[in-house]
Tab-separated table of C-alpha atoms in Angstrom:
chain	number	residue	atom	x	y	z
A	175	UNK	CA	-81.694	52.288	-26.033
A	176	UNK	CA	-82.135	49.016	-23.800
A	177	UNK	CA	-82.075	49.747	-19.928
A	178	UNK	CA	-80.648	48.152	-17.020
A	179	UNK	CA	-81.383	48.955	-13.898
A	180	UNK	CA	-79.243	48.044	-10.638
A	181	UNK	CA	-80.036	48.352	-7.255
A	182	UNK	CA	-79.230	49.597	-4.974
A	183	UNK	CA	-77.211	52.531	-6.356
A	184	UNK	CA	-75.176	52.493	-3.077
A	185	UNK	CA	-74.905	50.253	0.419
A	186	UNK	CA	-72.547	50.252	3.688
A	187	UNK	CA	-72.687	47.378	5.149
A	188	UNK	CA	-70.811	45.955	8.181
A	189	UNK	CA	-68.107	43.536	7.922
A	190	UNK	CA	-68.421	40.526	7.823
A	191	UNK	CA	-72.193	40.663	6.937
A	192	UNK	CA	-73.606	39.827	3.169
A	193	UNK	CA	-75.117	42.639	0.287
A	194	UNK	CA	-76.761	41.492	-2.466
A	195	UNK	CA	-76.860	43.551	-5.529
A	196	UNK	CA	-80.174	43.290	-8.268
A	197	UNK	CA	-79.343	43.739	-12.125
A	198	UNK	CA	-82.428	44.158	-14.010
A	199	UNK	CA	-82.742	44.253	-17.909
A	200	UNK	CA	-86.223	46.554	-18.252
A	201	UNK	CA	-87.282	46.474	-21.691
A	202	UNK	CA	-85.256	43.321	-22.719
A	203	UNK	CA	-84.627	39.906	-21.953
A	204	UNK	CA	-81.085	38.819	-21.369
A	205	UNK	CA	-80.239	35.338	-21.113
A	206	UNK	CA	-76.449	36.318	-20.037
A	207	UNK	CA	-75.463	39.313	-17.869
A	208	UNK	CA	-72.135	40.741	-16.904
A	209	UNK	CA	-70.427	41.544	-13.749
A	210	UNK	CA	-67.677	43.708	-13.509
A	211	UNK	CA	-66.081	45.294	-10.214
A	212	UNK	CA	-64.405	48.984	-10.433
A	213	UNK	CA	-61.742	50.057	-7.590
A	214	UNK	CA	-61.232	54.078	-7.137
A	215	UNK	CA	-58.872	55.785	-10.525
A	216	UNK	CA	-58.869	52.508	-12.054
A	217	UNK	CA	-60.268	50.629	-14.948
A	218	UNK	CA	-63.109	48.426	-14.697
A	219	UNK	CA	-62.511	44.688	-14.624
A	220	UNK	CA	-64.890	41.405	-15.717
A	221	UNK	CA	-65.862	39.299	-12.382
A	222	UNK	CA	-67.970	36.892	-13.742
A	223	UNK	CA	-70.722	36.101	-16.661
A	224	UNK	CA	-74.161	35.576	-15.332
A	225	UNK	CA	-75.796	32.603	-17.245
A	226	UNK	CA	-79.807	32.064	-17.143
A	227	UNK	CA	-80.358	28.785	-15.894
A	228	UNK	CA	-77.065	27.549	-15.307
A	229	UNK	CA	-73.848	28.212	-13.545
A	230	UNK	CA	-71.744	31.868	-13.836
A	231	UNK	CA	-68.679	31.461	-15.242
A	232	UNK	CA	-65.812	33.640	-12.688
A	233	UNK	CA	-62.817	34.703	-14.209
A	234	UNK	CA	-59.566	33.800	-13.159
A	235	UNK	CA	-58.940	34.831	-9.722
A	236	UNK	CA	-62.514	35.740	-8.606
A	237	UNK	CA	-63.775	33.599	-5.769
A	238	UNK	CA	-66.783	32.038	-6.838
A	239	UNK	CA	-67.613	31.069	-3.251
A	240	UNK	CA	-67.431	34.879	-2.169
A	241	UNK	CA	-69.332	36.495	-5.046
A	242	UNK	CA	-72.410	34.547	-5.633
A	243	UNK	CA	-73.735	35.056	-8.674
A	244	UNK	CA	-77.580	34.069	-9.334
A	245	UNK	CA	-79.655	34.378	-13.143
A	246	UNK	CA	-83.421	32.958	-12.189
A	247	UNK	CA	-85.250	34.818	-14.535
A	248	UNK	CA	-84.454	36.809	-18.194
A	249	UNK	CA	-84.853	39.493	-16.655
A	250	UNK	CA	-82.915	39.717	-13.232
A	251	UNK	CA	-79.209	38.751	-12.157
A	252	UNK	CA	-77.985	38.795	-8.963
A	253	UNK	CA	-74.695	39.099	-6.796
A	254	UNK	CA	-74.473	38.531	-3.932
A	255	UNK	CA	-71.343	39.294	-1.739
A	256	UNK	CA	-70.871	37.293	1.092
A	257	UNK	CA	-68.774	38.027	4.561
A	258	UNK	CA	-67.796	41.400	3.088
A	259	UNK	CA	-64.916	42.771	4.103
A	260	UNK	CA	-63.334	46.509	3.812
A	261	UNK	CA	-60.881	45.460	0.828
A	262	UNK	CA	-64.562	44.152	-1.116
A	263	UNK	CA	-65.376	48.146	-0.950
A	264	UNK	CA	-66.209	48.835	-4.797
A	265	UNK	CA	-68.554	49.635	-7.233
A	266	UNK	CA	-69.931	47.125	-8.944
A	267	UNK	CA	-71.323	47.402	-12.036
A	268	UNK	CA	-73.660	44.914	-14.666
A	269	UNK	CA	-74.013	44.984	-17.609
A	270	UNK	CA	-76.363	42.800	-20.384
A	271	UNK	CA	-76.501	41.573	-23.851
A	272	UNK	CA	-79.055	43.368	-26.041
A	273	UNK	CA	-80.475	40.129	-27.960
A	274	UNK	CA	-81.342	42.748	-31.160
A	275	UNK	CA	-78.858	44.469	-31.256
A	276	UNK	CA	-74.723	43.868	-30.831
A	277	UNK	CA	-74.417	46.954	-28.005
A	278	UNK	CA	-73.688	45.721	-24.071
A	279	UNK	CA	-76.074	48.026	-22.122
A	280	UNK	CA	-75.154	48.797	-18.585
A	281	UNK	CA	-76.712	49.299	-15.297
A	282	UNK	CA	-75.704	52.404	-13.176
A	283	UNK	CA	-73.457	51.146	-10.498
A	284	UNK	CA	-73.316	49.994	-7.040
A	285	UNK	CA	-71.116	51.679	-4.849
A	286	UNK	CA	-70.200	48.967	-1.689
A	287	UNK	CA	-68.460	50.134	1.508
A	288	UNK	CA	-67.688	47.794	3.646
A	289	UNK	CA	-67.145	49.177	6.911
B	193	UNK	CA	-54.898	42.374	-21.597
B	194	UNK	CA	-56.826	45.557	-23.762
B	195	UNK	CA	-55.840	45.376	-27.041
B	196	UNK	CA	-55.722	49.377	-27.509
B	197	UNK	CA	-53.715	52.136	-26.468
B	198	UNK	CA	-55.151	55.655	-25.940
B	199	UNK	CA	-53.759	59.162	-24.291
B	200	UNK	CA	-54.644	59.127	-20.468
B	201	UNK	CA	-56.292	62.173	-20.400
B	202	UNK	CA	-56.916	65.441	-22.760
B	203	UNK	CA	-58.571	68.816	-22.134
B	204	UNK	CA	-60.992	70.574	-24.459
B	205	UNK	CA	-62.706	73.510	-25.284
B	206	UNK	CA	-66.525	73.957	-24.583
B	207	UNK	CA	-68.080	74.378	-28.158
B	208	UNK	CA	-64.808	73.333	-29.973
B	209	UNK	CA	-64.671	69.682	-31.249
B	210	UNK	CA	-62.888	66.465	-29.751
B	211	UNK	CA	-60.845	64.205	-30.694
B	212	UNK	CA	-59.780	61.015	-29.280
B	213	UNK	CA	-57.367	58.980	-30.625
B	214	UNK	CA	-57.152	55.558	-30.314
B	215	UNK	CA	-54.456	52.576	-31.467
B	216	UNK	CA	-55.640	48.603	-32.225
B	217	UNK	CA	-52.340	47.541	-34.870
B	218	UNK	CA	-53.542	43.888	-33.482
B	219	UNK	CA	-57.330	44.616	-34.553
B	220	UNK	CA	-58.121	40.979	-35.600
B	221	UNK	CA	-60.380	41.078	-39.556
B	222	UNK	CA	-63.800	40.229	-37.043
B	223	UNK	CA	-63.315	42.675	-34.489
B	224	UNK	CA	-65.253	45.824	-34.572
B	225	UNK	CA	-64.280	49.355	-33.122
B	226	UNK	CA	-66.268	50.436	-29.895
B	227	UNK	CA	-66.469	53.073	-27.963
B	228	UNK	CA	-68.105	53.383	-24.524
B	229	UNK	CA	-67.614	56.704	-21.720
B	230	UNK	CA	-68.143	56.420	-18.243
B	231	UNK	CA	-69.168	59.929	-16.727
B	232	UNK	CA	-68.007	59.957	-12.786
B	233	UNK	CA	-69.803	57.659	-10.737
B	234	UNK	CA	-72.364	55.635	-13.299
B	235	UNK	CA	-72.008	53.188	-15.630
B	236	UNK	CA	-70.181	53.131	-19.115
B	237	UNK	CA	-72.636	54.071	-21.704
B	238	UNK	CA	-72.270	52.738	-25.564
B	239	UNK	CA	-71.318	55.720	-27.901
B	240	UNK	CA	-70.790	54.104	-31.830
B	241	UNK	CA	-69.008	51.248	-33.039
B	242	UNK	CA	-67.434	50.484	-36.493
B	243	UNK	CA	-65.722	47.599	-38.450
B	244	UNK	CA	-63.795	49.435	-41.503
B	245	UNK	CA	-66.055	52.516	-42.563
B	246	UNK	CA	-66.260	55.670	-41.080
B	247	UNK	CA	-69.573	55.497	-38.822
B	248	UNK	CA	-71.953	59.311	-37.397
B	249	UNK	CA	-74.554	59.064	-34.721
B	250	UNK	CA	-76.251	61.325	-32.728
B	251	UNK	CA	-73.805	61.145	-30.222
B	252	UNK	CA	-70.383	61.056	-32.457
B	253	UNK	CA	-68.199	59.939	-35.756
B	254	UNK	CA	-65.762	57.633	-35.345
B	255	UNK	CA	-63.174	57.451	-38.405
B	256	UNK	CA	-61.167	54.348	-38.842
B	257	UNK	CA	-58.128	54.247	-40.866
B	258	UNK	CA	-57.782	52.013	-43.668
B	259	UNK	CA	-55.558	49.084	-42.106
B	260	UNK	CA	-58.166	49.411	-38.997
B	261	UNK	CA	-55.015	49.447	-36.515
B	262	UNK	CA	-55.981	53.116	-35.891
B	263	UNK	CA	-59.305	55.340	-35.193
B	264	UNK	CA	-60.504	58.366	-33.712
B	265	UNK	CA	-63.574	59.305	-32.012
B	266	UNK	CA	-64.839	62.939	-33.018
B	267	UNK	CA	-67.582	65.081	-30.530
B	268	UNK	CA	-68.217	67.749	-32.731
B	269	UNK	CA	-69.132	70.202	-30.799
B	270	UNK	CA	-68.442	69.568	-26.949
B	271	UNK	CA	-70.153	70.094	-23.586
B	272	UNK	CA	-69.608	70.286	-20.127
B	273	UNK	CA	-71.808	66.756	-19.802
B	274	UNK	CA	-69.160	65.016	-22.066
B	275	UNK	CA	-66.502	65.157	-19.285
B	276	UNK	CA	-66.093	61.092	-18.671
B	277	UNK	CA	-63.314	58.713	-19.251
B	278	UNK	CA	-63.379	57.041	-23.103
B	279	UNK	CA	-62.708	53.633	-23.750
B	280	UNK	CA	-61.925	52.203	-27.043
B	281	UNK	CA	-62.773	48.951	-27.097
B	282	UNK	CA	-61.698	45.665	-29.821
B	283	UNK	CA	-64.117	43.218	-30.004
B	284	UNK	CA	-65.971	40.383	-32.155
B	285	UNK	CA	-69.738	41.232	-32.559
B	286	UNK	CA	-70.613	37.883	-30.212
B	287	UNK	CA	-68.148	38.766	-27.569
B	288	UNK	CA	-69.872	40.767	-24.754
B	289	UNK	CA	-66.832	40.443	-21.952
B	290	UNK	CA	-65.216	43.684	-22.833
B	291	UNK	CA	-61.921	44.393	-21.602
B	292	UNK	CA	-61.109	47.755	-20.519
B	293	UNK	CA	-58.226	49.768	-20.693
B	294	UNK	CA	-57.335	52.541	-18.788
B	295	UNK	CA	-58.913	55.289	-21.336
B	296	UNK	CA	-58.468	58.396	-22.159
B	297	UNK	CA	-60.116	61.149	-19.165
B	298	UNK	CA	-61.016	64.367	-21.232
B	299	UNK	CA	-62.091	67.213	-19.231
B	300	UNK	CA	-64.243	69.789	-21.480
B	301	UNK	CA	-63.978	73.341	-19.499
B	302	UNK	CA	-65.742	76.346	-20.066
């Protein structure tokens, strides 16, 4: 199957500081990407669609000013969390279209602590 | 909201099949079945998917009843490596913002 890659697969970071997470589509290119944001025991939920060339689209109650959301290329997608704080401690997790197929393919995670 | 209901958790047998229920009675006519399973710590990973047949991969079978507002997800013969949380997922073929439930955890042990 397709593969996406994230890095990194983990990252501390101080707060108040910014981590930027890489979403990469190997084998594929993906013209709209996923980002979704897991908190310990629970479900994973949608932050944001990563658009190539144009804006992301945040879902309601994501700050789009916060989690910064870059598509440059078909092949890479971008987050970028700014002036992290300990309640932004997640993992984060991509995920992108396959254009031949009707699967979502997703990357392996990014575990953030904010410390 | 998800649009399916599944069993939080369920244990089973190493070697003995699984099988995970799931409910959709809202399933819309152009939303398929899918299933994805998230192993501890790594991303979800695409198992099978199905409209209104029954559907057998490598990995699974996935039987859907014949109003779709039901299905099941079989492993035939489980491992110790299919410990994950399941998620059965409703969704039209150009719709790639899935929305999770909480899904079902099933813990194979030896």
């Amino acid at each position: 199957g397709a593969v996406v890659s994230q890095h990194p697969s983990w990252v501390i970071c101080k707060s108040g500081t910014s981590v930027k997470i890489e979403c990469r589509s190997l084998d594929f290119q993906a013209t709209t990407m996923f980002w979704y944001r897991q908190f310990p025991k629970q479900s994973l939920m949608l932050m944001a669609t990563s658009n190539e060339g144009s804006k992301a689209t945040y879902e309601q109650g994501v700050e789009k000013d916060k989690f910064l959301i870059n598509h440059a290329s078909l092949t890479l997608s971008t987050l970028t969390v700014t002036s992290a704080h300990p309640e932004d401690s997640s993992f984060y997790i991509c995920s992108a279209r396959n254009p031949t197929g009707t699967e979502a393919f997703f990357g392996q995670g990014t575990r953030l602590t904010v410390v | 909201d998800a649009k399916t209901t599944q069993p939080p958790s369920m244990d089973c047998a190493e070697g003995r099949a699984a099988n995970l229920p799931c409910n959709h009675s809202t399933i819309s006519g152009n939303e398929y079945v899918y299933w994805y399973r998230q192993i501890h710590s790594q991303g979800p990973q695409y198992i099978i998917h199905g409209l209104k047949n029954n559907e057998t991969n490598e990995m699974a079978s996935l039987i859907i009843t014949e109003d779709r507002k039901s299905s099941t997800l079989i492993l035939p013969h489980a491992t110790l490596r299919d410990t994950a949380v399941y998620y059965c997922i409703v969704r039209a073929l150009n719709d790639y913002k899935l929305s999770f439930g909480a899904g079902t955890t099933v813990t194979v042990r030896a």
